[in-house]
Coordinates of C-alpha atoms in Angstrom, one line a residue:
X1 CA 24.1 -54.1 55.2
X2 CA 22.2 -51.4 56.0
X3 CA 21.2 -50.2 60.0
X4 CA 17.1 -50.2 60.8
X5 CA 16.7 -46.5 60.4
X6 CA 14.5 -44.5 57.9
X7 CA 17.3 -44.3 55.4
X8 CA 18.3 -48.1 55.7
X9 CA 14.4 -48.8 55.1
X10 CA 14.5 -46.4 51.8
X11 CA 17.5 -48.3 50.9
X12 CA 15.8 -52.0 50.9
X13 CA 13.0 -51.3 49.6
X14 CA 14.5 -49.0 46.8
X15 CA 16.7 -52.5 46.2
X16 CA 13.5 -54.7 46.6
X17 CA 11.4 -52.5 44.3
X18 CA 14.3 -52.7 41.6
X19 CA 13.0 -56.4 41.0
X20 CA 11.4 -58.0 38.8
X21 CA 7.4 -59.4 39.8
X22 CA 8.1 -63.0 40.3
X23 CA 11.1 -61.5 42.2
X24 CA 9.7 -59.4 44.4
X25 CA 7.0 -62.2 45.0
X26 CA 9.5 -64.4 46.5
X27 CA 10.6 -62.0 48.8
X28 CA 6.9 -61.1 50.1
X29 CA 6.6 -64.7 50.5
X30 CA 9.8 -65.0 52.6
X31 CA 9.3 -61.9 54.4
X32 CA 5.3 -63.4 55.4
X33 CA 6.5 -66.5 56.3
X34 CA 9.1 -65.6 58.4
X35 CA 9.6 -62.0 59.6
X36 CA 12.7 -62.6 61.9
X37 CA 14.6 -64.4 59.8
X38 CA 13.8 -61.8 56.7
X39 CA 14.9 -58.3 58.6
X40 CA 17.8 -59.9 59.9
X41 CA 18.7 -61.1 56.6
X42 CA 17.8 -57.7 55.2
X43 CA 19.2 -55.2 58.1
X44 CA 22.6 -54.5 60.2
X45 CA 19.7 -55.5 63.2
X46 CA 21.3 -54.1 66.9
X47 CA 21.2 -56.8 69.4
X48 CA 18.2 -54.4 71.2
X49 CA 16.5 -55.0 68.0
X50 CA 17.1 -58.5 66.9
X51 CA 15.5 -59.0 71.0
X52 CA 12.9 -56.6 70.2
X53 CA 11.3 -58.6 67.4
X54 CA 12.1 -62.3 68.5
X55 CA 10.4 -61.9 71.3
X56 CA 7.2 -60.0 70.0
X57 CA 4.2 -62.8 70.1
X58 CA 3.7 -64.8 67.3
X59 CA 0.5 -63.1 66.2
X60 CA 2.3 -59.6 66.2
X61 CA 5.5 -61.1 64.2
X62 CA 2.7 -62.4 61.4
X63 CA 1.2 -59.1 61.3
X64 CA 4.4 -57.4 61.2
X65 CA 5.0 -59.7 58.3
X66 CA 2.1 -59.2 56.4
X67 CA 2.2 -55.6 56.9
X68 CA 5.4 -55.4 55.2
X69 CA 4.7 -58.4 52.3
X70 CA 1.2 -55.8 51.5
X71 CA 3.2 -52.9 50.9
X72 CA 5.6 -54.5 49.2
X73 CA 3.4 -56.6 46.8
X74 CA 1.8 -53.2 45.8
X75 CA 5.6 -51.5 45.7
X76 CA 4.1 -49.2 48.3
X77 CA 5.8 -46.5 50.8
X78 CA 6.9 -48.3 53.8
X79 CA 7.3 -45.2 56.3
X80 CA 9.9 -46.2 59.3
X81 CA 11.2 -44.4 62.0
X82 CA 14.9 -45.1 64.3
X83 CA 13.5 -46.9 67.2
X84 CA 13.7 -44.8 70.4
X85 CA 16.4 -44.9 72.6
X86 CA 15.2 -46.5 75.7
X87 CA 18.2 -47.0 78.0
X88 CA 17.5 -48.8 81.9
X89 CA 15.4 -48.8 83.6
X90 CA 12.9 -49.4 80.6
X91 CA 10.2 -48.1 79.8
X92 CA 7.3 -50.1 77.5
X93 CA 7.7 -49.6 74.1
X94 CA 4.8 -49.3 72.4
X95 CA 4.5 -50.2 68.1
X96 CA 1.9 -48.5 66.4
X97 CA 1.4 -49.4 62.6
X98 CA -1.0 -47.7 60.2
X99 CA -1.5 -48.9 56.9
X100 CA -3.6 -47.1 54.1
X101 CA -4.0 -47.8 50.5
X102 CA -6.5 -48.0 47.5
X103 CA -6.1 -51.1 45.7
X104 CA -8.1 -52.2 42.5
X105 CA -8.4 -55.2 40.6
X106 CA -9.8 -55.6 36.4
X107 CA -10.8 -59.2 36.4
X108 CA -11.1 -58.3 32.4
X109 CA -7.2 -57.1 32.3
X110 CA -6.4 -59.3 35.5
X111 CA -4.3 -56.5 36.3
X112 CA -3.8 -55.0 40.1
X113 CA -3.4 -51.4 40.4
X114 CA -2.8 -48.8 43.6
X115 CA -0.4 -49.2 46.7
X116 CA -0.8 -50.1 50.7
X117 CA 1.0 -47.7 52.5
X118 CA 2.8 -48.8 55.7
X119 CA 3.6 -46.5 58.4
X120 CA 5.3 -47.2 61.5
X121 CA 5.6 -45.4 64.9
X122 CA 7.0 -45.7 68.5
X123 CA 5.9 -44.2 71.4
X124 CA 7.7 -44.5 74.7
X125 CA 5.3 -45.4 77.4

């Protein structure tokens, strides 16, 4: 399984984006519904990072969720960086998350088209 670093993202969503649709679907469903369970089902998660993400608030494990479920409907760039090392005393970690994209829909062809770009940073505080 791989480890929750920039290549171990590529490497998911490389697999994830090898599916089919109604595949793929399934797994934005899963990965909105229920974030935790998804990335620890999906990465080799450190016990820093399995901590990290279960205790996040509820409304920034949703959003975290539907971030990733947007890009990965739209097979879009997720862009993650290796978490910092933040050894004790600890400092605040702080998330920052841009996403970006141009997304169209042809009510005629009922076809989506363009990407949501997903891009993650850390900043020590």
């Amino acid at each position: 399984m791989p480890k929750l670093t920039p290549a171990g993202v590529a490497e998911v969503t490389a697999s994830l984006y090898a599916l089919s649709n109604a595949e793929l679907i399934l797994q934005t469903d899963q990965v909105a519904s229920d974030f935790v369970s998804w990335m620890e089902d999906k990465f080799d998660l450190t016990p820093n990072e399995k901590e990290y993400i279960k205790t996040a608030p509820i409304e920034v494990v949703k959003f975290w969720g539907y971030a990733f479920a947007s890009a990965l409907v739209t097979r879009g760039p997720i862009t993650f960086p290796t978490i910092p090392d933040n050894p004790e005393p600890r400092r605040a970690k702080e998330l920052r998350e841009n996403m970006i994209g141009d997304l169209r829909y042809d009510n005629a062809t009922k076809k989506m088209t363009g990407s949501i770009q997903t891009t993650i940073a850390f900043k020590l505080l």
